Amino acid sequence: QNSVHAVAQTRDGYLWVGTREGLARFDGVRFTSLDETAPQQLRHGWITALCAVRDGSLWIGSEGFGLAHWKEGTFTRFSEADGLLSNQIRCLLVGRDGALWIGSEGGLTCYKDGKFSNFTEKNGLLSSSVRGLCEDGQGNLHIATARGLSTLNKEGRIRTLEIRPRTAANSLKFVCESRQGGVWTGSNEGLNRVEGESVSTYGPEEGLPNRLVMAGYEDRQGQLWVGTYHGIALRSEDRFVPWPDREGV
């Protein structure tokens, strides 16, 4: 079985899918694998992250091959030798200013104007294992790490928040912005809403199918979808309803 780890859609309408066995493209009818002109590691390697750009190009993160950029049919690779902290990429985000943010097992990297800038525990991150990224409306970058949440502000200062010190709740899987303020994060110990220094935690007691929360997304209507180890749930007021159990589905 080929598990899917990343999905993105480029401006031309193609849907790109990253799997443990390479990168594929869907045209609305069929999936096609990359041709022989693409690097072997992208055709058969583990693709961990994808990020589409307004100019129609695509950034590709991988396990061991580093970072690649696809534009107009050509792939360009970037690795530790070019300035990345690690070739084990975990997440990608293009900021409002066009900068590419790269989360890896070595820390956080910013790629802008052809230059790499790096941030690690030495710069104030709680952990150099970066699992998720999101940018809020004020331009702050929220960074989900293996030891809690770090936030990089526009002035370049980092502040940190441990969700529940020295527990599995601190090993975060993702981070996404909440329209009501603050951010959502998930861990082995449930879903968290973080607003300033305040943390609210949700688990099976509030209706989640499972305590292991791996993904979250607020849609255009402001509804929160939560992906857990045992399925997906939709937030309804302050509780969560497993999606297959909803009426009419």
Tab-separated table of C-alpha atoms in Angstrom:
chain	number	residue	atom	x	y	z
A	1	GLN	CA	0.000	0.000	0.000
A	2	ASN	CA	1.341	3.423	-1.013
A	3	SER	CA	0.539	6.000	1.680
A	4	VAL	CA	-0.022	9.659	0.732
A	5	HIS	CA	1.847	12.277	2.768
A	6	ALA	CA	1.286	15.507	0.815
A	7	VAL	CA	-1.133	17.009	-1.736
A	8	ALA	CA	-0.992	20.334	-3.621
A	9	GLN	CA	-2.604	21.873	-6.711
A	10	THR	CA	-0.618	24.070	-9.080
A	11	ARG	CA	-2.073	26.982	-11.039
A	12	ASP	CA	-2.466	24.850	-14.201
A	13	GLY	CA	-5.016	22.696	-12.381
A	14	TYR	CA	-2.852	19.618	-11.905
A	15	LEU	CA	-3.079	17.896	-8.515
A	16	TRP	CA	0.275	16.702	-7.192
A	17	VAL	CA	0.463	13.825	-4.722
A	18	GLY	CA	3.502	12.950	-2.622
A	19	THR	CA	3.818	9.339	-1.460
A	20	ARG	CA	6.409	7.038	0.104
A	21	GLU	CA	7.181	5.828	-3.416
A	22	GLY	CA	7.543	9.085	-5.301
A	23	LEU	CA	5.660	12.048	-6.737
A	24	ALA	CA	2.648	11.656	-9.039
A	25	ARG	CA	0.379	14.073	-10.914
A	26	PHE	CA	-3.389	13.867	-11.456
A	27	ASP	CA	-5.027	15.577	-14.456
A	28	GLY	CA	-8.616	14.938	-13.417
A	29	VAL	CA	-8.788	11.565	-15.176
A	30	ARG	CA	-5.650	9.595	-14.347
A	31	PHE	CA	-2.517	9.632	-12.241
A	32	THR	CA	0.849	9.717	-14.010
A	33	SER	CA	4.306	9.237	-12.530
A	34	LEU	CA	7.237	11.512	-13.299
A	35	ASP	CA	9.188	10.725	-16.449
A	36	GLU	CA	12.854	9.760	-16.660
A	37	THR	CA	14.011	13.394	-16.794
A	38	ALA	CA	13.064	13.842	-13.133
A	39	PRO	CA	15.551	12.887	-10.385
A	40	GLN	CA	15.269	9.245	-9.372
A	41	GLN	CA	14.725	10.230	-5.732
A	42	LEU	CA	11.590	12.183	-6.700
A	43	ARG	CA	10.291	9.378	-8.899
A	44	HIS	CA	10.714	6.654	-6.268
A	45	GLY	CA	11.620	8.323	-2.948
A	46	TRP	CA	9.551	9.417	0.032
A	47	ILE	CA	7.856	12.785	-0.626
A	48	THR	CA	6.991	14.456	2.678
A	49	ALA	CA	5.737	17.963	1.782
A	50	LEU	CA	4.380	19.947	-1.185
A	51	CYS	CA	3.712	23.668	-1.589
A	52	ALA	CA	2.282	25.337	-4.709
A	53	VAL	CA	3.367	28.893	-5.569
A	54	ARG	CA	1.417	31.695	-7.261
A	55	ASP	CA	3.804	31.677	-10.231
A	56	GLY	CA	2.678	28.129	-11.082
A	57	SER	CA	5.726	26.367	-9.682
A	58	LEU	CA	5.897	23.720	-6.959
A	59	TRP	CA	8.186	23.180	-3.968
A	60	ILE	CA	8.804	19.554	-2.993
A	61	GLY	CA	10.158	18.283	0.320
A	62	SER	CA	11.510	14.781	0.744
A	63	GLU	CA	12.976	12.336	3.226
A	64	GLY	CA	16.716	12.416	2.567
A	65	PHE	CA	16.798	14.149	-0.839
A	66	GLY	CA	16.222	17.626	0.567
A	67	LEU	CA	14.233	20.284	-1.279
A	68	ALA	CA	13.307	20.466	-4.961
A	69	HIS	CA	11.671	23.178	-7.067
A	70	TRP	CA	9.595	22.308	-10.140
A	71	LYS	CA	9.020	25.078	-12.661
A	72	GLU	CA	7.965	24.743	-16.287
A	73	GLY	CA	8.964	21.084	-16.373
A	74	THR	CA	12.415	21.539	-14.819
A	75	PHE	CA	13.516	20.363	-11.369
A	76	THR	CA	16.135	22.175	-9.274
A	77	ARG	CA	17.457	20.541	-6.105
A	78	PHE	CA	18.648	22.171	-2.863
A	79	SER	CA	20.379	20.247	-0.084
A	80	GLU	CA	22.472	20.682	3.057
A	81	ALA	CA	25.358	21.618	0.764
A	82	ASP	CA	23.334	24.665	-0.388
A	83	GLY	CA	22.440	25.836	3.122
A	84	LEU	CA	19.578	23.618	4.322
A	85	LEU	CA	19.821	22.484	7.932
A	86	SER	CA	18.725	18.948	7.034
A	87	ASN	CA	17.752	16.921	3.981
A	88	GLN	CA	14.851	15.466	6.013
A	89	ILE	CA	12.069	17.932	5.170
A	90	ARG	CA	8.863	17.887	7.234
A	91	CYS	CA	6.792	20.897	6.091
A	92	LEU	CA	6.760	23.829	3.641
A	93	LEU	CA	5.041	27.224	3.632
A	94	VAL	CA	5.177	30.214	1.289
A	95	GLY	CA	4.669	33.397	3.322
A	96	ARG	CA	2.725	36.471	2.282
A	97	ASP	CA	5.983	38.149	1.254
A	98	GLY	CA	6.866	35.248	-1.051
A	99	ALA	CA	9.545	33.761	1.205
A	100	LEU	CA	9.668	29.963	1.452
A	101	TRP	CA	9.763	28.531	4.979
A	102	ILE	CA	11.123	25.020	5.386
A	103	GLY	CA	10.662	22.867	8.484
A	104	SER	CA	13.070	19.973	8.825
A	105	GLU	CA	14.705	17.677	11.359
A	106	GLY	CA	17.475	20.277	11.630
A	107	GLY	CA	15.303	23.317	12.377
A	108	LEU	CA	13.616	26.140	10.464
A	109	THR	CA	14.968	27.610	7.211
A	110	CYS	CA	13.859	30.670	5.246
A	111	TYR	CA	14.656	30.848	1.529
A	112	LYS	CA	14.307	34.337	0.076
A	113	ASP	CA	16.046	36.167	-2.772
A	114	GLY	CA	18.251	33.137	-3.393
A	115	LYS	CA	19.592	32.976	0.183
A	116	PHE	CA	19.012	30.584	3.092
A	117	SER	CA	18.576	31.806	6.687
A	118	ASN	CA	18.424	29.239	9.483
A	119	PHE	CA	16.867	29.066	12.953
A	120	THR	CA	17.536	26.313	15.514
A	121	GLU	CA	17.372	25.765	19.274
A	122	LYS	CA	20.338	28.128	19.519
A	123	ASN	CA	18.075	30.893	18.169
A	124	GLY	CA	15.288	30.084	20.612
A	125	LEU	CA	13.261	27.266	19.023
A	126	LEU	CA	11.947	24.762	21.558
A	127	SER	CA	13.191	21.971	19.304
A	128	SER	CA	15.041	21.739	16.008
A	129	SER	CA	12.554	19.084	14.863
A	130	VAL	CA	9.948	21.225	13.049
A	131	ARG	CA	6.672	19.446	12.184
A	132	GLY	CA	4.301	22.214	11.035
A	133	LEU	CA	4.103	25.898	10.034
A	134	CYS	CA	1.452	28.581	9.637
A	135	GLU	CA	1.445	32.362	9.245
A	136	ASP	CA	-1.227	34.446	10.977
A	137	GLY	CA	-2.836	37.686	9.845
A	138	GLN	CA	-0.260	39.761	11.719
A	139	GLY	CA	2.639	38.121	9.907
A	140	ASN	CA	3.757	35.959	12.844
A	141	LEU	CA	5.090	32.516	11.929
A	142	HIS	CA	3.866	29.716	14.218
A	143	ILE	CA	6.141	26.696	14.397
A	144	ALA	CA	5.016	23.291	15.671
A	145	THR	CA	8.015	21.406	17.064
A	146	ALA	CA	8.696	18.131	18.851
A	147	ARG	CA	8.774	19.995	22.186
A	148	GLY	CA	6.070	22.634	21.888
A	149	LEU	CA	5.037	25.748	19.969
A	150	SER	CA	7.449	28.489	18.919
A	151	THR	CA	6.420	31.782	17.289
A	152	LEU	CA	8.695	33.971	15.166
A	153	ASN	CA	7.487	37.579	14.917
A	154	LYS	CA	8.171	40.077	12.133
A	155	GLU	CA	11.067	41.571	14.128
A	156	GLY	CA	12.817	38.196	14.148
A	157	ARG	CA	12.217	37.405	17.837
A	158	ILE	CA	11.114	33.936	18.932
A	159	ARG	CA	8.797	33.215	21.843
A	160	THR	CA	7.894	29.729	23.035
A	161	LEU	CA	5.040	27.883	24.706
A	162	GLU	CA	5.149	24.369	26.110
A	163	ILE	CA	1.667	22.854	25.832
A	164	ARG	CA	2.144	20.504	28.776
A	165	PRO	CA	5.799	20.315	29.849
A	166	ARG	CA	7.576	16.941	29.734
A	167	THR	CA	4.586	15.041	28.285
A	168	ALA	CA	3.579	13.652	24.877
A	169	ALA	CA	1.202	16.619	24.535
A	170	ASN	CA	4.252	18.732	23.761
A	171	SER	CA	5.233	16.745	20.647
A	172	LEU	CA	3.173	18.642	18.075
A	173	LYS	CA	2.041	17.275	14.702
A	174	PHE	CA	0.723	20.437	12.990
A	175	VAL	CA	-0.341	24.046	13.506
A	176	CYS	CA	-3.063	26.076	11.737
A	177	GLU	CA	-4.602	29.497	12.295
A	178	SER	CA	-7.979	29.943	13.977
A	179	ARG	CA	-10.271	32.637	12.564
A	180	GLN	CA	-11.402	33.362	16.105
A	181	GLY	CA	-7.840	34.166	17.127
A	182	GLY	CA	-4.864	32.059	18.096
A	183	VAL	CA	-3.899	28.740	16.521
A	184	TRP	CA	-4.846	25.063	16.619
A	185	THR	CA	-2.234	22.368	17.241
A	186	GLY	CA	-2.415	18.607	17.643
A	187	SER	CA	-0.383	15.929	19.403
A	188	ASN	CA	-0.569	12.366	20.738
A	189	GLU	CA	-2.600	13.792	23.622
A	190	GLY	CA	-5.338	15.664	21.776
A	191	LEU	CA	-6.196	18.925	20.020
A	192	ASN	CA	-5.115	22.265	21.480
A	193	ARG	CA	-6.306	25.796	20.895
A	194	VAL	CA	-3.595	28.283	21.818
A	195	GLU	CA	-4.369	31.962	22.287
A	196	GLY	CA	-1.526	33.921	23.837
A	197	GLU	CA	-0.463	31.940	26.898
A	198	SER	CA	-3.860	30.239	27.221
A	199	VAL	CA	-4.235	26.601	26.119
A	200	SER	CA	-7.537	24.698	25.787
A	201	THR	CA	-7.297	20.948	25.141
A	202	TYR	CA	-9.874	18.662	23.480
A	203	GLY	CA	-9.953	14.867	23.309
A	204	PRO	CA	-12.384	11.928	23.110
A	205	GLU	CA	-14.303	13.448	26.010
A	206	GLU	CA	-15.290	16.313	23.661
A	207	GLY	CA	-16.191	13.950	20.814
A	208	LEU	CA	-12.906	13.394	18.948
A	209	PRO	CA	-12.666	9.845	17.531
A	210	ASN	CA	-9.177	9.404	18.995
A	211	ARG	CA	-6.708	11.282	21.175
A	212	LEU	CA	-3.945	11.126	18.514
A	213	VAL	CA	-4.534	14.253	16.390
A	214	MET	CA	-2.440	14.457	13.228
A	215	ALA	CA	-4.032	17.209	11.103
A	216	GLY	CA	-6.387	20.162	11.275
A	217	TYR	CA	-7.880	22.610	8.785
A	218	GLU	CA	-10.311	25.535	9.005
A	219	ASP	CA	-12.337	25.805	5.795
A	220	ARG	CA	-13.726	28.948	4.140
A	221	GLN	CA	-16.803	28.831	6.366
A	222	GLY	CA	-14.601	28.763	9.461
A	223	GLN	CA	-15.424	25.139	10.257
A	224	LEU	CA	-12.599	23.138	11.836
A	225	TRP	CA	-11.874	19.677	10.417
A	226	VAL	CA	-9.688	17.443	12.581
A	227	GLY	CA	-7.852	14.350	11.371
A	228	THR	CA	-7.216	11.697	14.027
A	229	TYR	CA	-5.824	8.174	14.098
A	230	HIS	CA	-9.403	6.841	13.919
A	231	GLY	CA	-10.947	9.178	11.365
A	232	ILE	CA	-12.057	12.753	10.835
A	233	ALA	CA	-14.278	14.980	12.976
A	234	LEU	CA	-15.980	18.342	12.464
A	235	ARG	CA	-16.192	20.952	15.214
A	236	SER	CA	-19.719	21.921	16.161
A	237	GLU	CA	-19.740	24.719	18.742
A	238	ASP	CA	-17.441	23.387	21.468
A	239	ARG	CA	-17.786	19.689	20.642
A	240	PHE	CA	-16.609	17.451	17.819
A	241	VAL	CA	-18.770	15.171	15.689
A	242	PRO	CA	-17.168	12.200	13.866
A	243	TRP	CA	-17.952	12.873	10.214
A	244	PRO	CA	-19.388	9.435	9.223
A	245	ASP	CA	-21.871	9.754	12.104
A	246	ARG	CA	-23.330	13.010	10.850
A	247	GLU	CA	-26.875	12.870	9.489
A	248	GLY	CA	-27.090	12.332	5.727
A	249	VAL	CA	-23.575	10.913	5.297
